[in-house]
């Protein structure tokens, strides 16, 4: 198992390796495998990329992203400008049922509301607005409309796990109650944990996923 110092060093190297991240103003602390990112970045997209890079390092158990987004003068936008850009971005994405989604902007923070049938549509909506100039953060409050019974959802998720090569499906269990999924078990890396959650979200009708899988390198 890696020490906290080793993890810190590898995360800093990974941040420096990513072309979408400038680590000059990012601090990294690690305690018992839990990573905290501090400092500031010039866009929400870079904040998201830094968190994703940290999660991708083998041995990381969790990431607390405390990075602050400080927009440069050239990126400053009014809430009205950001709202208009968000609406246009949602309409231009063929994966997004834009007529079912509403974007609310306050102080640069975008909140997405509405109802869709599939989790990929919810994720696509967030991706549409994540990289817009002037965005300080995104809250995805879109709900996924239930379509299948809990038994059907459980069966489809377990079948998806068996098809996934990224982790050992035998080490993960699935519980479904009222279209809410709970994952339990042990995996070897944070990426495996995330892949299990993504596979669960792909099942139609899933309303939430509680990922209680433990990372044990």
PDB file of C-alpha atoms in Angstrom:
ATOM      1  CA  UNK A   1       0.000   0.000   0.000  1.00  0.00           C
ATOM      2  CA  UNK A   2       1.275   3.455  -0.873  1.00  0.00           C
ATOM      3  CA  UNK A   3       2.079   5.970   1.840  1.00  0.00           C
ATOM      4  CA  UNK A   4       0.352   9.362   1.912  1.00  0.00           C
ATOM      5  CA  UNK A   5       3.612  11.005   0.833  1.00  0.00           C
ATOM      6  CA  UNK A   6       3.883   8.683  -2.165  1.00  0.00           C
ATOM      7  CA  UNK A   7       0.276   9.390  -3.144  1.00  0.00           C
ATOM      8  CA  UNK A   8       0.831  13.133  -2.829  1.00  0.00           C
ATOM      9  CA  UNK A   9       3.872  12.954  -5.078  1.00  0.00           C
ATOM     10  CA  UNK A  10       2.062  10.871  -7.704  1.00  0.00           C
ATOM     11  CA  UNK A  11      -0.992  13.144  -7.705  1.00  0.00           C
ATOM     12  CA  UNK A  12       1.187  16.208  -8.208  1.00  0.00           C
ATOM     13  CA  UNK A  13       2.888  14.426 -11.105  1.00  0.00           C
ATOM     14  CA  UNK A  14      -0.488  13.473 -12.598  1.00  0.00           C
ATOM     15  CA  UNK A  15      -1.744  17.064 -12.351  1.00  0.00           C
ATOM     16  CA  UNK A  16       1.403  18.288 -14.097  1.00  0.00           C
ATOM     17  CA  UNK A  17       0.919  15.618 -16.785  1.00  0.00           C
ATOM     18  CA  UNK A  18      -2.640  16.688 -17.648  1.00  0.00           C
ATOM     19  CA  UNK A  19      -2.722  19.322 -20.447  1.00  0.00           C
ATOM     20  CA  UNK A  20      -6.037  20.697 -19.159  1.00  0.00           C
ATOM     21  CA  UNK A  21      -4.644  21.431 -15.684  1.00  0.00           C
ATOM     22  CA  UNK A  22      -2.123  24.044 -14.550  1.00  0.00           C
ATOM     23  CA  UNK A  23      -0.928  22.871 -11.105  1.00  0.00           C
ATOM     24  CA  UNK A  24       0.841  26.140 -10.306  1.00  0.00           C
ATOM     25  CA  UNK A  25      -1.884  27.237  -7.869  1.00  0.00           C
ATOM     26  CA  UNK A  26      -3.118  23.815  -6.711  1.00  0.00           C
ATOM     27  CA  UNK A  27      -2.194  22.351  -3.351  1.00  0.00           C
ATOM     28  CA  UNK A  28      -2.474  18.628  -2.565  1.00  0.00           C
ATOM     29  CA  UNK A  29      -2.693  17.081   0.891  1.00  0.00           C
ATOM     30  CA  UNK A  30      -3.263  13.396   1.637  1.00  0.00           C
ATOM     31  CA  UNK A  31      -4.365  11.743   4.862  1.00  0.00           C
ATOM     32  CA  UNK A  32      -5.091   8.017   5.038  1.00  0.00           C
ATOM     33  CA  UNK A  33      -5.640   7.930   1.270  1.00  0.00           C
ATOM     34  CA  UNK A  34      -8.113  10.839   1.296  1.00  0.00           C
ATOM     35  CA  UNK A  35      -6.967  13.656  -0.994  1.00  0.00           C
ATOM     36  CA  UNK A  36      -7.799  17.328  -0.519  1.00  0.00           C
ATOM     37  CA  UNK A  37      -7.266  19.782  -3.375  1.00  0.00           C
ATOM     38  CA  UNK A  38      -6.906  23.444  -2.408  1.00  0.00           C
ATOM     39  CA  UNK A  39      -6.000  26.694  -4.159  1.00  0.00           C
ATOM     40  CA  UNK A  40      -7.615  28.287  -7.187  1.00  0.00           C
ATOM     41  CA  UNK A  41      -8.078  27.676 -10.912  1.00  0.00           C
ATOM     42  CA  UNK A  42      -9.338  29.957 -13.725  1.00  0.00           C
ATOM     43  CA  UNK A  43     -12.341  27.828 -14.763  1.00  0.00           C
ATOM     44  CA  UNK A  44     -14.806  25.231 -13.516  1.00  0.00           C
ATOM     45  CA  UNK A  45     -13.654  22.916 -16.303  1.00  0.00           C
ATOM     46  CA  UNK A  46     -10.119  22.931 -14.846  1.00  0.00           C
ATOM     47  CA  UNK A  47     -11.472  22.299 -11.343  1.00  0.00           C
ATOM     48  CA  UNK A  48     -13.347  19.282 -12.679  1.00  0.00           C
ATOM     49  CA  UNK A  49     -10.292  18.052 -14.599  1.00  0.00           C
ATOM     50  CA  UNK A  50      -8.061  18.335 -11.511  1.00  0.00           C
ATOM     51  CA  UNK A  51     -10.481  16.256  -9.448  1.00  0.00           C
ATOM     52  CA  UNK A  52     -10.738  13.623 -12.172  1.00  0.00           C
ATOM     53  CA  UNK A  53      -6.942  13.429 -12.436  1.00  0.00           C
ATOM     54  CA  UNK A  54      -6.571  12.940  -8.672  1.00  0.00           C
ATOM     55  CA  UNK A  55      -9.211  10.219  -8.610  1.00  0.00           C
ATOM     56  CA  UNK A  56      -7.359   8.383 -11.353  1.00  0.00           C
ATOM     57  CA  UNK A  57      -4.245   7.793  -9.240  1.00  0.00           C
ATOM     58  CA  UNK A  58      -4.079   4.244  -7.913  1.00  0.00           C
ATOM     59  CA  UNK A  59      -4.519   4.097  -4.131  1.00  0.00           C
ATOM     60  CA  UNK A  60      -6.712   7.191  -3.747  1.00  0.00           C
ATOM     61  CA  UNK A  61      -9.699   6.407  -1.504  1.00  0.00           C
ATOM     62  CA  UNK A  62     -11.580   9.718  -1.858  1.00  0.00           C
ATOM     63  CA  UNK A  63     -11.132  13.296  -3.084  1.00  0.00           C
ATOM     64  CA  UNK A  64     -12.315  16.511  -1.405  1.00  0.00           C
ATOM     65  CA  UNK A  65     -12.239  19.216  -4.063  1.00  0.00           C
ATOM     66  CA  UNK A  66     -11.890  22.584  -2.306  1.00  0.00           C
ATOM     67  CA  UNK A  67     -10.474  24.412  -5.312  1.00  0.00           C
ATOM     68  CA  UNK A  68     -11.891  27.886  -5.840  1.00  0.00           C
ATOM     69  CA  UNK A  69     -12.735  29.106  -9.336  1.00  0.00           C
ATOM     70  CA  UNK A  70     -11.379  32.607  -9.963  1.00  0.00           C
ATOM     71  CA  UNK A  71     -12.389  33.742 -13.415  1.00  0.00           C
ATOM     72  CA  UNK A  72      -9.936  36.041 -15.239  1.00  0.00           C
ATOM     73  CA  UNK A  73     -11.338  39.368 -16.399  1.00  0.00           C
ATOM     74  CA  UNK A  74     -11.783  38.138 -19.961  1.00  0.00           C
ATOM     75  CA  UNK A  75     -14.012  35.277 -18.756  1.00  0.00           C
ATOM     76  CA  UNK A  76     -16.391  37.334 -16.637  1.00  0.00           C
ATOM     77  CA  UNK A  77     -20.021  36.969 -17.751  1.00  0.00           C
ATOM     78  CA  UNK A  78     -23.360  38.136 -16.383  1.00  0.00           C
ATOM     79  CA  UNK A  79     -25.830  35.508 -15.199  1.00  0.00           C
ATOM     80  CA  UNK A  80     -28.023  36.385 -18.179  1.00  0.00           C
ATOM     81  CA  UNK A  81     -25.146  35.726 -20.589  1.00  0.00           C
ATOM     82  CA  UNK A  82     -24.386  32.372 -18.927  1.00  0.00           C
ATOM     83  CA  UNK A  83     -28.079  31.402 -18.951  1.00  0.00           C
ATOM     84  CA  UNK A  84     -28.430  32.158 -22.663  1.00  0.00           C
ATOM     85  CA  UNK A  85     -25.265  30.182 -23.437  1.00  0.00           C
ATOM     86  CA  UNK A  86     -26.528  27.265 -21.312  1.00  0.00           C
ATOM     87  CA  UNK A  87     -29.882  27.127 -23.105  1.00  0.00           C
ATOM     88  CA  UNK A  88     -28.172  27.171 -26.505  1.00  0.00           C
ATOM     89  CA  UNK A  89     -25.700  24.473 -25.433  1.00  0.00           C
ATOM     90  CA  UNK A  90     -28.497  22.193 -24.229  1.00  0.00           C
ATOM     91  CA  UNK A  91     -30.450  22.693 -27.460  1.00  0.00           C
ATOM     92  CA  UNK A  92     -27.417  21.916 -29.611  1.00  0.00           C
ATOM     93  CA  UNK A  93     -26.676  18.586 -27.882  1.00  0.00           C
ATOM     94  CA  UNK A  94     -28.613  15.811 -29.644  1.00  0.00           C
ATOM     95  CA  UNK A  95     -28.352  13.593 -26.550  1.00  0.00           C
ATOM     96  CA  UNK A  96     -30.251  16.081 -24.412  1.00  0.00           C
ATOM     97  CA  UNK A  97     -34.078  16.436 -24.377  1.00  0.00           C
ATOM     98  CA  UNK A  98     -33.727  20.198 -23.903  1.00  0.00           C
ATOM     99  CA  UNK A  99     -37.488  20.756 -23.715  1.00  0.00           C
ATOM    100  CA  UNK A 100     -37.496  18.841 -20.413  1.00  0.00           C
ATOM    101  CA  UNK A 101     -34.577  20.693 -18.799  1.00  0.00           C
ATOM    102  CA  UNK A 102     -34.345  24.135 -17.258  1.00  0.00           C
ATOM    103  CA  UNK A 103     -31.081  25.964 -16.497  1.00  0.00           C
ATOM    104  CA  UNK A 104     -31.020  28.422 -13.595  1.00  0.00           C
ATOM    105  CA  UNK A 105     -27.981  30.671 -13.126  1.00  0.00           C
ATOM    106  CA  UNK A 106     -27.098  32.600  -9.979  1.00  0.00           C
ATOM    107  CA  UNK A 107     -23.708  34.238  -9.392  1.00  0.00           C
ATOM    108  CA  UNK A 108     -22.176  32.119 -12.141  1.00  0.00           C
ATOM    109  CA  UNK A 109     -23.432  28.837 -10.710  1.00  0.00           C
ATOM    110  CA  UNK A 110     -25.651  26.779 -13.053  1.00  0.00           C
ATOM    111  CA  UNK A 111     -28.413  24.566 -11.646  1.00  0.00           C
ATOM    112  CA  UNK A 112     -30.043  22.083 -14.013  1.00  0.00           C
ATOM    113  CA  UNK A 113     -33.598  20.936 -13.262  1.00  0.00           C
ATOM    114  CA  UNK A 114     -36.091  18.700 -15.049  1.00  0.00           C
ATOM    115  CA  UNK A 115     -36.823  15.045 -15.723  1.00  0.00           C
ATOM    116  CA  UNK A 116     -35.298  12.605 -18.230  1.00  0.00           C
ATOM    117  CA  UNK A 117     -35.652   8.912 -18.959  1.00  0.00           C
ATOM    118  CA  UNK A 118     -31.976   7.927 -18.988  1.00  0.00           C
ATOM    119  CA  UNK A 119     -28.941   8.708 -16.846  1.00  0.00           C
ATOM    120  CA  UNK A 120     -26.810   9.372 -19.950  1.00  0.00           C
ATOM    121  CA  UNK A 121     -29.164  12.260 -20.793  1.00  0.00           C
ATOM    122  CA  UNK A 122     -28.626  13.747 -17.335  1.00  0.00           C
ATOM    123  CA  UNK A 123     -24.849  13.419 -17.733  1.00  0.00           C
ATOM    124  CA  UNK A 124     -24.925  14.861 -21.261  1.00  0.00           C
ATOM    125  CA  UNK A 125     -26.813  17.914 -20.012  1.00  0.00           C
ATOM    126  CA  UNK A 126     -24.141  18.585 -17.394  1.00  0.00           C
ATOM    127  CA  UNK A 127     -21.324  18.167 -19.918  1.00  0.00           C
ATOM    128  CA  UNK A 128     -23.070  20.684 -22.184  1.00  0.00           C
ATOM    129  CA  UNK A 129     -22.764  23.495 -19.643  1.00  0.00           C
ATOM    130  CA  UNK A 130     -19.625  22.474 -17.721  1.00  0.00           C
ATOM    131  CA  UNK A 131     -17.181  24.129 -20.119  1.00  0.00           C
ATOM    132  CA  UNK A 132     -19.080  27.343 -20.852  1.00  0.00           C
ATOM    133  CA  UNK A 133     -17.200  30.576 -20.254  1.00  0.00           C
ATOM    134  CA  UNK A 134     -18.275  32.263 -17.021  1.00  0.00           C
ATOM    135  CA  UNK A 135     -19.479  29.104 -15.254  1.00  0.00           C
ATOM    136  CA  UNK A 136     -18.256  28.806 -11.653  1.00  0.00           C
ATOM    137  CA  UNK A 137     -19.955  25.513 -10.884  1.00  0.00           C
ATOM    138  CA  UNK A 138     -22.769  23.141 -11.825  1.00  0.00           C
ATOM    139  CA  UNK A 139     -25.480  21.494  -9.728  1.00  0.00           C
ATOM    140  CA  UNK A 140     -27.210  18.697 -11.624  1.00  0.00           C
ATOM    141  CA  UNK A 141     -30.668  18.385 -10.042  1.00  0.00           C
ATOM    142  CA  UNK A 142     -32.199  16.596 -13.049  1.00  0.00           C
ATOM    143  CA  UNK A 143     -34.168  13.506 -11.993  1.00  0.00           C
ATOM    144  CA  UNK A 144     -34.363  10.208 -13.882  1.00  0.00           C
ATOM    145  CA  UNK A 145     -37.903   8.931 -14.393  1.00  0.00           C
ATOM    146  CA  UNK A 146     -38.413   5.343 -13.134  1.00  0.00           C
ATOM    147  CA  UNK A 147     -39.032   2.893 -15.976  1.00  0.00           C
ATOM    148  CA  UNK A 148     -38.367  -0.602 -14.586  1.00  0.00           C
ATOM    149  CA  UNK A 149     -39.216  -2.547 -11.434  1.00  0.00           C
ATOM    150  CA  UNK A 150     -36.493  -2.823  -8.741  1.00  0.00           C
ATOM    151  CA  UNK A 151     -36.020  -6.510  -9.619  1.00  0.00           C
ATOM    152  CA  UNK A 152     -35.485  -5.697 -13.297  1.00  0.00           C
ATOM    153  CA  UNK A 153     -33.044  -2.911 -12.423  1.00  0.00           C
ATOM    154  CA  UNK A 154     -31.017  -5.193 -10.143  1.00  0.00           C
ATOM    155  CA  UNK A 155     -30.871  -7.885 -12.829  1.00  0.00           C
ATOM    156  CA  UNK A 156     -29.749  -5.474 -15.550  1.00  0.00           C
ATOM    157  CA  UNK A 157     -27.016  -3.967 -13.351  1.00  0.00           C
ATOM    158  CA  UNK A 158     -25.669  -7.393 -12.368  1.00  0.00           C
ATOM    159  CA  UNK A 159     -25.622  -8.427 -16.028  1.00  0.00           C
ATOM    160  CA  UNK A 160     -23.732  -5.224 -16.893  1.00  0.00           C
ATOM    161  CA  UNK A 161     -21.194  -5.944 -14.130  1.00  0.00           C
ATOM    162  CA  UNK A 162     -20.494  -9.384 -15.594  1.00  0.00           C
ATOM    163  CA  UNK A 163     -19.780  -7.809 -18.996  1.00  0.00           C
ATOM    164  CA  UNK A 164     -17.398  -5.217 -17.547  1.00  0.00           C
ATOM    165  CA  UNK A 165     -13.712  -6.065 -17.640  1.00  0.00           C
ATOM    166  CA  UNK A 166     -12.597  -3.149 -15.430  1.00  0.00           C
ATOM    167  CA  UNK A 167     -13.449  -4.871 -12.140  1.00  0.00           C
ATOM    168  CA  UNK A 168     -14.375  -8.226 -10.565  1.00  0.00           C
ATOM    169  CA  UNK A 169     -18.185  -8.365 -10.413  1.00  0.00           C
ATOM    170  CA  UNK A 170     -18.034 -11.102  -7.772  1.00  0.00           C
ATOM    171  CA  UNK A 171     -16.707  -8.558  -5.250  1.00  0.00           C
ATOM    172  CA  UNK A 172     -19.640  -6.160  -5.657  1.00  0.00           C
ATOM    173  CA  UNK A 173     -23.261  -6.630  -4.553  1.00  0.00           C
ATOM    174  CA  UNK A 174     -26.325  -4.712  -5.753  1.00  0.00           C
ATOM    175  CA  UNK A 175     -29.362  -3.717  -3.692  1.00  0.00           C
ATOM    176  CA  UNK A 176     -32.375  -1.887  -5.174  1.00  0.00           C
ATOM    177  CA  UNK A 177     -35.213  -0.246  -3.244  1.00  0.00           C
ATOM    178  CA  UNK A 178     -37.677   2.196  -4.840  1.00  0.00           C
ATOM    179  CA  UNK A 179     -35.377   2.581  -7.858  1.00  0.00           C
ATOM    180  CA  UNK A 180     -32.506   3.596  -5.566  1.00  0.00           C
ATOM    181  CA  UNK A 181     -29.374   1.474  -5.954  1.00  0.00           C
ATOM    182  CA  UNK A 182     -26.865   0.661  -3.223  1.00  0.00           C
ATOM    183  CA  UNK A 183     -23.506  -0.841  -4.164  1.00  0.00           C
ATOM    184  CA  UNK A 184     -21.394  -2.698  -1.607  1.00  0.00           C
ATOM    185  CA  UNK A 185     -18.144  -4.644  -1.744  1.00  0.00           C
ATOM    186  CA  UNK A 186     -14.443  -4.105  -2.339  1.00  0.00           C
ATOM    187  CA  UNK A 187     -12.438  -3.030  -5.397  1.00  0.00           C
ATOM    188  CA  UNK A 188      -8.757  -2.320  -5.981  1.00  0.00           C
ATOM    189  CA  UNK A 189      -8.885   1.290  -7.178  1.00  0.00           C
ATOM    190  CA  UNK A 190     -11.006   4.425  -7.278  1.00  0.00           C
ATOM    191  CA  UNK A 191     -11.451   3.975 -11.031  1.00  0.00           C
ATOM    192  CA  UNK A 192     -12.987   0.526 -10.456  1.00  0.00           C
ATOM    193  CA  UNK A 193     -15.350   2.037  -7.900  1.00  0.00           C
ATOM    194  CA  UNK A 194     -16.383   4.730 -10.379  1.00  0.00           C
ATOM    195  CA  UNK A 195     -16.836   2.188 -13.182  1.00  0.00           C
ATOM    196  CA  UNK A 196     -19.186   0.159 -10.977  1.00  0.00           C
ATOM    197  CA  UNK A 197     -21.217   3.294 -10.291  1.00  0.00           C
ATOM    198  CA  UNK A 198     -21.325   4.251 -13.974  1.00  0.00           C
ATOM    199  CA  UNK A 199     -22.543   0.755 -14.861  1.00  0.00           C
ATOM    200  CA  UNK A 200     -25.302   1.041 -12.264  1.00  0.00           C
ATOM    201  CA  UNK A 201     -26.387   4.448 -13.562  1.00  0.00           C
ATOM    202  CA  UNK A 202     -26.754   3.049 -17.092  1.00  0.00           C
ATOM    203  CA  UNK A 203     -29.762   0.972 -16.059  1.00  0.00           C
ATOM    204  CA  UNK A 204     -32.985   2.737 -17.117  1.00  0.00           C
ATOM    205  CA  UNK A 205     -35.055   4.092 -14.254  1.00  0.00           C
ATOM    206  CA  UNK A 206     -32.285   4.385 -11.674  1.00  0.00           C
ATOM    207  CA  UNK A 207     -33.006   7.446  -9.536  1.00  0.00           C
ATOM    208  CA  UNK A 208     -29.937   7.422  -7.298  1.00  0.00           C
ATOM    209  CA  UNK A 209     -26.824   5.347  -6.613  1.00  0.00           C
ATOM    210  CA  UNK A 210     -25.293   5.055  -3.139  1.00  0.00           C
ATOM    211  CA  UNK A 211     -21.779   3.813  -3.792  1.00  0.00           C
ATOM    212  CA  UNK A 212     -20.578   2.185  -0.561  1.00  0.00           C
ATOM    213  CA  UNK A 213     -17.858   0.179  -2.287  1.00  0.00           C
ATOM    214  CA  UNK A 214     -14.574   0.302  -0.372  1.00  0.00           C
ATOM    215  CA  UNK A 215     -11.256   0.817  -2.159  1.00  0.00           C
ATOM    216  CA  UNK A 216      -8.691  -1.668  -0.841  1.00  0.00           C
ATOM    217  CA  UNK A 217      -5.520  -1.559  -2.986  1.00  0.00           C
TER     218      UNK A 217
END
